[in-house]
Short mmCIF file of C-alpha atoms in Angstrom, two decimals:
data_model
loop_
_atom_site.label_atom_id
_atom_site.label_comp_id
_atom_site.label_asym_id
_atom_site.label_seq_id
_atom_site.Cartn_x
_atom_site.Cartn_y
_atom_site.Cartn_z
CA UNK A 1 0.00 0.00 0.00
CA UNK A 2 1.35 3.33 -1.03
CA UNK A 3 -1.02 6.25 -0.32
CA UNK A 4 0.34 9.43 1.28
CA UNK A 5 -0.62 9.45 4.87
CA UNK A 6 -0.43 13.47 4.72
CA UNK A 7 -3.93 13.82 3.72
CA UNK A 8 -5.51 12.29 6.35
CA UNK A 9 -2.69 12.87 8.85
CA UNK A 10 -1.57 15.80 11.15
CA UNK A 11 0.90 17.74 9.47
CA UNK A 12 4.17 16.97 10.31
CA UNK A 13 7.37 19.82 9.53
CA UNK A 14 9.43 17.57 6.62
CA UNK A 15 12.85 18.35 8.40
CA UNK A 16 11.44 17.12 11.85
CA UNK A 17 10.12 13.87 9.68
CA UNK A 18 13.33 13.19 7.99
CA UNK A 19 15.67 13.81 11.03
CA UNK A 20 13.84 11.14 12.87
CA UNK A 21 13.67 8.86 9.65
CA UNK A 22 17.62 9.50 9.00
CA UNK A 23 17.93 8.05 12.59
CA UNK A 24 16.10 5.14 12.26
CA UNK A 25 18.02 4.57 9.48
CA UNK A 26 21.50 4.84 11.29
CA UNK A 27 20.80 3.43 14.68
CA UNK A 28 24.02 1.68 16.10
CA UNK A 29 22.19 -1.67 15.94
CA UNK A 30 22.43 -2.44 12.34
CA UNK A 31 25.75 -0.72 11.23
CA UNK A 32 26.88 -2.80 9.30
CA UNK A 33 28.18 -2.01 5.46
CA UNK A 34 24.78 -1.41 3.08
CA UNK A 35 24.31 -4.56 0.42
CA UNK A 36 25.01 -4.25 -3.14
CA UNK A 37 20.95 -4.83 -3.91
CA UNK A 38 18.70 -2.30 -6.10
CA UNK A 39 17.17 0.27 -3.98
CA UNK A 40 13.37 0.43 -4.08
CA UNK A 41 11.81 2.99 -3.54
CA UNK A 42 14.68 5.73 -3.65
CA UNK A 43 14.65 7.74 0.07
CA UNK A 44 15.42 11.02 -1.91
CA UNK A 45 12.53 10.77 -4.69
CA UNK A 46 10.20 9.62 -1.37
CA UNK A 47 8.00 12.64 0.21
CA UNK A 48 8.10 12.84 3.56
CA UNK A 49 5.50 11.79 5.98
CA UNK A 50 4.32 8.87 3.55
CA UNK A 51 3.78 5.38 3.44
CA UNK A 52 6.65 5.61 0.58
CA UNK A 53 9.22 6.88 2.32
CA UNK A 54 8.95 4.65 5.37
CA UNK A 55 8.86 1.29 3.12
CA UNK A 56 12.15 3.60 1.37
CA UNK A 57 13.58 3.52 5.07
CA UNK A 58 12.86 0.39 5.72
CA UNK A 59 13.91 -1.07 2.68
CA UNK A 60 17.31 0.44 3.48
CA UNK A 61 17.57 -1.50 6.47
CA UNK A 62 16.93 -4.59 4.59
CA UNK A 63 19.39 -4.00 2.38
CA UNK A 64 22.05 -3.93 5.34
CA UNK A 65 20.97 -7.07 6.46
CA UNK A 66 22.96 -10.38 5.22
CA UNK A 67 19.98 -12.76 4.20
CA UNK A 68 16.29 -12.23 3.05
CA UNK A 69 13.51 -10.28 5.08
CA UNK A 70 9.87 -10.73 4.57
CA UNK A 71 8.17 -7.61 6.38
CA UNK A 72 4.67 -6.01 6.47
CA UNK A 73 3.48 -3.30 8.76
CA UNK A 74 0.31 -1.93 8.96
CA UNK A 75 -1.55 0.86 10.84
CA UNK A 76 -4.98 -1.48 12.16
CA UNK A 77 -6.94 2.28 12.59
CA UNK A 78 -5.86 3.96 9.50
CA UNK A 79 -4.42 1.16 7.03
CA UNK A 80 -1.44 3.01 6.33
CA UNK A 81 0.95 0.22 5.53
CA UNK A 82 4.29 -1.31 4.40
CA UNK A 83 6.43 -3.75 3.05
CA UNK A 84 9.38 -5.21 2.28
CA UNK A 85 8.98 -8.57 -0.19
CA UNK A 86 5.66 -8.90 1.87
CA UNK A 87 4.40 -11.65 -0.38
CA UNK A 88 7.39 -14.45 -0.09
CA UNK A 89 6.37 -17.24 1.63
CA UNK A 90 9.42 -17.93 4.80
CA UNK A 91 9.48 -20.33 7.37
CA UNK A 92 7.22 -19.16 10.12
CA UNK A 93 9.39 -21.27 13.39
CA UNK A 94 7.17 -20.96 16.87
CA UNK A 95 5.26 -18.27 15.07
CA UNK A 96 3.01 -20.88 13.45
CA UNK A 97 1.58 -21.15 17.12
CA UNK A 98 0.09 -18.12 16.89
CA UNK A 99 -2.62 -20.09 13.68
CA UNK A 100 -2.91 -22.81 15.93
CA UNK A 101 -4.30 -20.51 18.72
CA UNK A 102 -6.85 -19.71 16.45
CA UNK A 103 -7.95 -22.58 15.82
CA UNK A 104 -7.79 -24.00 19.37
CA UNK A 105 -9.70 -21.00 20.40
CA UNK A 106 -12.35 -21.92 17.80
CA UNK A 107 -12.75 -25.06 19.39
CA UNK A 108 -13.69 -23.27 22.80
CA UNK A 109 -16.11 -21.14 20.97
CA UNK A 110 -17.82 -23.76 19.72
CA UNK A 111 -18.46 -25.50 22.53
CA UNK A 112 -16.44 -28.60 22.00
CA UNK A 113 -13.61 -27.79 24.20
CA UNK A 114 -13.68 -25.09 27.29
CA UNK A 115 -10.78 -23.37 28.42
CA UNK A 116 -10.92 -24.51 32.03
CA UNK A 117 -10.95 -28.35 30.50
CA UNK A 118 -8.27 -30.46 32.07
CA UNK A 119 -5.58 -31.74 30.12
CA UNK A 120 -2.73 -34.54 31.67
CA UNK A 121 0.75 -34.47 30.62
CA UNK A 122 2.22 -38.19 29.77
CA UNK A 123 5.31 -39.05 28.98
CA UNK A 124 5.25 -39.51 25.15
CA UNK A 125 4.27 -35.71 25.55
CA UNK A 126 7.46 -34.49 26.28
CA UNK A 127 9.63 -33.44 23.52
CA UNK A 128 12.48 -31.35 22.31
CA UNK A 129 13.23 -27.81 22.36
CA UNK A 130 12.21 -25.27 24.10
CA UNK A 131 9.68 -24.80 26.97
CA UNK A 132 9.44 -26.21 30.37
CA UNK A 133 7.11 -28.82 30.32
CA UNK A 134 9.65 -31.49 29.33
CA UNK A 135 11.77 -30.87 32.33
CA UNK A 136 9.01 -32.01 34.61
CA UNK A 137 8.08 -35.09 36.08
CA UNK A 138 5.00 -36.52 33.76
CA UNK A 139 2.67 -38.58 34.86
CA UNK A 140 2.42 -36.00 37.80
CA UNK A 141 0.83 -32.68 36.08
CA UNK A 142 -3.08 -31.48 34.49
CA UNK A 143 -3.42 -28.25 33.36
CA UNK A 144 -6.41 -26.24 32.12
CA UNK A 145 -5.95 -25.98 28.50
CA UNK A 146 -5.72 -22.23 28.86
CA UNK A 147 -2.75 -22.94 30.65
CA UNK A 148 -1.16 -25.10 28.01
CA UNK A 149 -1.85 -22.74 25.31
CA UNK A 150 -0.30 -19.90 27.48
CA UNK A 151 2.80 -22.62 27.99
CA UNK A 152 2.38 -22.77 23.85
CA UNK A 153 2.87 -18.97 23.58
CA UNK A 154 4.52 -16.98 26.48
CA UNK A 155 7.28 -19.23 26.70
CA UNK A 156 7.31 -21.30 23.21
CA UNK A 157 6.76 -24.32 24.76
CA UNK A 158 7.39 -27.41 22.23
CA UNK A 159 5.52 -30.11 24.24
CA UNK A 160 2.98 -27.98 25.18
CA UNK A 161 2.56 -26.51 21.13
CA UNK A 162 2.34 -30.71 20.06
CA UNK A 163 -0.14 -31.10 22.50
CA UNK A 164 -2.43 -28.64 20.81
CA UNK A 165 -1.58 -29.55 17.72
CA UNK A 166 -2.14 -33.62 18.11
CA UNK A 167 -5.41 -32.55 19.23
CA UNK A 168 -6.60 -29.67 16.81
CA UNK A 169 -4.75 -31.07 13.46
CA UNK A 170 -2.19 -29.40 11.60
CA UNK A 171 -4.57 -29.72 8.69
CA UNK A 172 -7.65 -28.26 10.46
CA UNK A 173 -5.33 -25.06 11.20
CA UNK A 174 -4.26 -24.52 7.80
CA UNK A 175 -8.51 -24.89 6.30
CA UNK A 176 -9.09 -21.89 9.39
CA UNK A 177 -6.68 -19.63 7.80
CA UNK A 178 -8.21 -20.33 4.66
CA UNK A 179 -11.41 -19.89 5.72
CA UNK A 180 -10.45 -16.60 6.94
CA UNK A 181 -9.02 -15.48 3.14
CA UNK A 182 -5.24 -16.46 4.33
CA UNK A 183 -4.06 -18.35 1.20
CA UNK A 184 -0.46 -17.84 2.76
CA UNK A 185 -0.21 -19.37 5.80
CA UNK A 186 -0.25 -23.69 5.91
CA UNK A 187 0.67 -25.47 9.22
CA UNK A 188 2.12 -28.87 8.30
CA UNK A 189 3.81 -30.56 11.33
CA UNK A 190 3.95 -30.43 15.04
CA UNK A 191 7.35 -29.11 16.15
CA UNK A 192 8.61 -32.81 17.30
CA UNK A 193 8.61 -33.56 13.26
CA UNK A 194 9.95 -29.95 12.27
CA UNK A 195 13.04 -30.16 14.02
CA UNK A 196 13.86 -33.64 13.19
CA UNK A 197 13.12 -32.68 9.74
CA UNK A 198 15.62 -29.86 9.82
CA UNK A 199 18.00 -32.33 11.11
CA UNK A 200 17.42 -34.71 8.36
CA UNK A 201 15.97 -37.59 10.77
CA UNK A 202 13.01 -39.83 10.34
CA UNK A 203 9.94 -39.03 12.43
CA UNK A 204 8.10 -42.28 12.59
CA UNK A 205 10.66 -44.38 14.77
CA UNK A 206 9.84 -41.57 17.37
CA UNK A 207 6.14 -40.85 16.43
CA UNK A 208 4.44 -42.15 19.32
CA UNK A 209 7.70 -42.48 22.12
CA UNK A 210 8.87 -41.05 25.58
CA UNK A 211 11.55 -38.42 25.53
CA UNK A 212 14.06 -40.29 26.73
CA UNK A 213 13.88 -42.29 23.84
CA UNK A 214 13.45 -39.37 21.42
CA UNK A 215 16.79 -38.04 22.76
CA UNK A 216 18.24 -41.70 22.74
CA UNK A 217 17.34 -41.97 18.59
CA UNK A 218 18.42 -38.93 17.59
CA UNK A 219 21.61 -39.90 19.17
CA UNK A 220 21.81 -42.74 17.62
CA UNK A 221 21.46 -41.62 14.25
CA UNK A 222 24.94 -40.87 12.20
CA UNK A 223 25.26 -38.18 9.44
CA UNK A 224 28.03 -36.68 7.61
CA UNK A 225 27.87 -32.77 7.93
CA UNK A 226 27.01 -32.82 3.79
CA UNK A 227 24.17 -34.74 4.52
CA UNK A 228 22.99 -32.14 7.11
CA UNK A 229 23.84 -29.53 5.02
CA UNK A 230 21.84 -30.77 2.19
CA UNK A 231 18.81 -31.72 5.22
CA UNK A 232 18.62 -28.07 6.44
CA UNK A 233 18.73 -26.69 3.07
CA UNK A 234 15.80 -28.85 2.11
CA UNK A 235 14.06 -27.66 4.65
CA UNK A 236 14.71 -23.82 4.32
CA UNK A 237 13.62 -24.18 0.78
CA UNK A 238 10.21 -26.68 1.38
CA UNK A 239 6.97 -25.11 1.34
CA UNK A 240 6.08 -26.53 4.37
CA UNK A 241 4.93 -24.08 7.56
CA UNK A 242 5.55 -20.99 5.53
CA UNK A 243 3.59 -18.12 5.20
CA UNK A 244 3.93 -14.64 3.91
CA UNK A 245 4.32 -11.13 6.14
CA UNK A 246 1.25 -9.62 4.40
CA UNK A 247 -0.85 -12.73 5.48
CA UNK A 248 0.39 -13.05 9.06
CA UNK A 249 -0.36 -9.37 9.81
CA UNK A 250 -3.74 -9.64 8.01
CA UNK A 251 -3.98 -12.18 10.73
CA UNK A 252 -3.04 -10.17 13.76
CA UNK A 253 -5.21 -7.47 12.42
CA UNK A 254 -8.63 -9.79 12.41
CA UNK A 255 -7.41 -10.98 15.90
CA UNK A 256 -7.03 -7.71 17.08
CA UNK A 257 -10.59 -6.34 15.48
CA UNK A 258 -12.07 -9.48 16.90
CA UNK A 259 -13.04 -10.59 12.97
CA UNK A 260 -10.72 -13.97 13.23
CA UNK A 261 -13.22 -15.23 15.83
CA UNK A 262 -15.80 -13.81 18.25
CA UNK A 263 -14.49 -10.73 20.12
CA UNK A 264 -14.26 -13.12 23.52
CA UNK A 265 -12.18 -14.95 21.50
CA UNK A 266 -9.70 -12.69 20.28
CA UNK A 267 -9.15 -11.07 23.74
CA UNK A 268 -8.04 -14.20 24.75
CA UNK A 269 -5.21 -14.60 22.44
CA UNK A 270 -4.18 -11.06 22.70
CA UNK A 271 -4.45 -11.57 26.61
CA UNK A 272 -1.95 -14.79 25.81
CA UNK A 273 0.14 -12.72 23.20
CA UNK A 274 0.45 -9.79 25.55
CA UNK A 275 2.21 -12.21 28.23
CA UNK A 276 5.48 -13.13 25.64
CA UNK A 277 8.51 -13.63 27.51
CA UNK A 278 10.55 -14.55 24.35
CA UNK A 279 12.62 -12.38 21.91
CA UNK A 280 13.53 -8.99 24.55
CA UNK A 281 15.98 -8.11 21.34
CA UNK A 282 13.60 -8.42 18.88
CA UNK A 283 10.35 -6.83 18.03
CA UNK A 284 10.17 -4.83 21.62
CA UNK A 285 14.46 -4.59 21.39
CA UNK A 286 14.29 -0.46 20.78
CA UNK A 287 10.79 0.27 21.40
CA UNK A 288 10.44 2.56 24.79
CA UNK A 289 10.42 0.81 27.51
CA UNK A 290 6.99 -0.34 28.95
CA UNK A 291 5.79 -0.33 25.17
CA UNK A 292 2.33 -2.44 25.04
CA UNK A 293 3.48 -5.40 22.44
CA UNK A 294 1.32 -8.55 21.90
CA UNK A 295 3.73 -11.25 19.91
CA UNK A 296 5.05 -14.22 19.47
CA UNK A 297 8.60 -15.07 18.28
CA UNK A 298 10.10 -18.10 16.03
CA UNK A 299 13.88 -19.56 15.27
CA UNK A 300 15.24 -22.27 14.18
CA UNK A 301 18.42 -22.42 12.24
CA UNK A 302 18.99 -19.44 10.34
CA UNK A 303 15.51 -18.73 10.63
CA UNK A 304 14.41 -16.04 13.06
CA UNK A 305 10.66 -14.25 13.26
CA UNK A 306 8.55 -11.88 15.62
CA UNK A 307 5.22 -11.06 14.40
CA UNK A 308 2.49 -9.27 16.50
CA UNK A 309 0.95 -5.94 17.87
CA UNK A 310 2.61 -2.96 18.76
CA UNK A 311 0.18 -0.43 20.84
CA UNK A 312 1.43 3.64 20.00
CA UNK A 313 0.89 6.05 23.04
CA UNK A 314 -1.42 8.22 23.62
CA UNK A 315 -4.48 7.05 21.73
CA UNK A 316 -2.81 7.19 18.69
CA UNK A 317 -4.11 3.07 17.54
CA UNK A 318 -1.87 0.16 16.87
CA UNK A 319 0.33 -1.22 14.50
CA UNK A 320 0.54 -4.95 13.35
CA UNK A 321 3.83 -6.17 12.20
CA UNK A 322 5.30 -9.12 10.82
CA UNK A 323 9.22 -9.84 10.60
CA UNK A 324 10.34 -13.21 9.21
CA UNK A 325 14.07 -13.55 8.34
CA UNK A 326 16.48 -15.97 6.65
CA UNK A 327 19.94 -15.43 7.00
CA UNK A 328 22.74 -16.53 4.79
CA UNK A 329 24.61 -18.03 8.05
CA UNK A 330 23.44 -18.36 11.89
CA UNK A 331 23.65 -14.92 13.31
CA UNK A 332 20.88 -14.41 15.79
CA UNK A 333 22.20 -10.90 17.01
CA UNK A 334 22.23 -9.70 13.60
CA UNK A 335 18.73 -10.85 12.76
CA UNK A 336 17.32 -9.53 16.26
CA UNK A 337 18.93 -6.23 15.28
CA UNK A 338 17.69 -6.18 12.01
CA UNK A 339 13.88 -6.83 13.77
CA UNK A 340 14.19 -4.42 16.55
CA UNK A 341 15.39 -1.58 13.85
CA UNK A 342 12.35 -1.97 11.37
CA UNK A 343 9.98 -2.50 14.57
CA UNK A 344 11.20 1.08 16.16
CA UNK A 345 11.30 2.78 12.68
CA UNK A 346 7.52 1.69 12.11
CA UNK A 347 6.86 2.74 15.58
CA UNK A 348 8.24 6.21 15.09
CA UNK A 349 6.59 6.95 12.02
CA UNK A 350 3.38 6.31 12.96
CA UNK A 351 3.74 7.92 16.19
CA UNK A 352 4.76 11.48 15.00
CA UNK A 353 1.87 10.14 11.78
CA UNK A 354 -1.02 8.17 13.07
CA UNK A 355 -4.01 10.25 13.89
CA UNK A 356 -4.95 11.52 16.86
CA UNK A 357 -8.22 8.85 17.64
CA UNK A 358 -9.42 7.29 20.59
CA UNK A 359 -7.75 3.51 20.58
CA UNK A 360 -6.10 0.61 22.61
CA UNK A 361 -3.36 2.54 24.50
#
């Protein structure tokens, strides 16, 4: 979307707009040297104040960046929006939780499932990566499933995620974001199968196990580094769990106007989103502190991702963003830089541009 926010916008002097704008653009935290890549749009053909020179800026920042970024930002209030290569599909990590959310919460609504409903953790729920819940003792724990989807989000729990996702179907997610116009967003695997799949290992032998002997197979299994290599890249490249910036901040946006679901519904999830723990560096790295931010991050390999809701001061609306990266090697630092930069030049541009109407605040 290019249309010039100035005539619906306060007025804004143009040096005051492009001395914060030439900031953004030079914060310490992505200094490195500018790539050799075609610059689109041009920052000194851009007018200031407009949703083309902020996709100029943040194309810029792109540019610096050693790998691909898929990035969409949109005003929810006003629809003022960006993008950089907004319609790519890239691996989507933990932030594929945030569709199955959705569709768990659709459950609730229906009435099949409530959110107080017990659920017991067993030991062939337990797997790998991150969270908590495979570090406890299991038989031994029931939680509401409130709680586990909470466990899913605020702290990326794995076990917790394949829980959901045994229950809801990968499948069933994917048909909800269709249903909902999302042609760009598929959920194919619980995270058990996508890591072994980046890894280049067999799922079935471990399909249906304890984590002890998850842990004890993968062990056992003996690759060359080629063969890992050639694994990883397979599964950078796959169209599996992918899904475009454009279509996961659509999604955020019908969350957040309560159109994904009922408006019950939504507030849940944002209640859930709003409780993050993950990725300080990343989407909410240089916003001011104590910056409302509803989100939910993703890595794995040289994939890292933060997608969710930024809330500007003083009535001034919200901003859903979506940041999925691929860099050419692991560099986490880099790519959290890279995220925290675009976040905090969106964020300023709509603050001294979004207009002055009651919202979320």
């Amino acid at each position: 979307m290019s249309r010039s926010v100035n005539t619906i916008l306060p007025a804004l002097g143009t040096v005051a707009i492009l001395v914060i704008l030439i900031a953004a653009i030079t914060t310490p935290a992505m200094a490195q040297a500018p790539r050799t890549a075609a610059k689109i749009p041009v920052l000194s053909t851009t007018p200031p104040g407009t949703a083309e020179r902020l996709e100029a800026v943040l194309q810029e920042i792109v540019e610096r960046f050693p790998g691909r970024i898929g990035l969409y930002a949109e005003h929810i209030e006003s629809g003022v929006a960006a993008g950089v290569d907004p319609d790519s599909p890239f691996g989507m990590a933990s932030t594929y939780k945030v569709p199955i959310l959705v569709e768990m919460m659709a459950r609730v609504e229906s009435g099949e499932w409530s959110l107080d409903m017990p659920i017991d953790l067993t030991v062939r729920d337990q797997h790998i990566g991150s969270g908590l819940l495979a570090d406890l003792w299991a038989p031994g724990l029931t939680m509401s499933l409130k709680n586990l989807a909470t466990m899913m989000i605020i702290l990326s729990d794995n076990s917790a995620t394949d829980m959901l996702i045994d229950r809801v179907g990968a499948a069933e997610v994917t048909a909800r974001m269709r249903s909902l116009g999302l042609q760009n967003i598929r959920v194919d695997r619980t995270t058990l199968e996508l890591i072994l799949d980046y890894n280049g290992i067999d799922y079935e032998p471990v399909a249906d196990v304890s984590l002890a002997e998850i842990v004890a197979y993968r062990e056992q299994v003996s690759m060359t580094s080629e063969v890992i290599a050639a694994a990883r890249e397979k599964f950078y490249e796959g169209p599996e769990d992918k899904a475009t910036a454009r279509d996961m901040t659509a999604l955020l946006i019908m969350i957040a106007e309560g159109r994904a679901l009922e408006r019950e519904s939504c507030d849940v999830i944002l209640e859930i989103l709003e409780r993050t723990r993950t990725g300080a560096n990343r989407l909410r790295g240089l916003l001011p502190p104590g910056t409302r931010l509803a989100h939910k991050t993703g890595t794995i390999g040289r994939i890292l991702d933060d997608v969710g809701i930024i809330y500007l001061p003083d009535g001034l609306g919200r901003v859903a963003i979506s940041v999925f990266t691929l860099a050419d090697a692991p560099d986490d630092e880099r790519a959290e830089a890279a995220i925290a930069d675009l976040a905090r030049t969106v964020y300023d541009f709509f603050v001294f541009n979004a207009p002055a109407a009651e919202g979320p605040h």
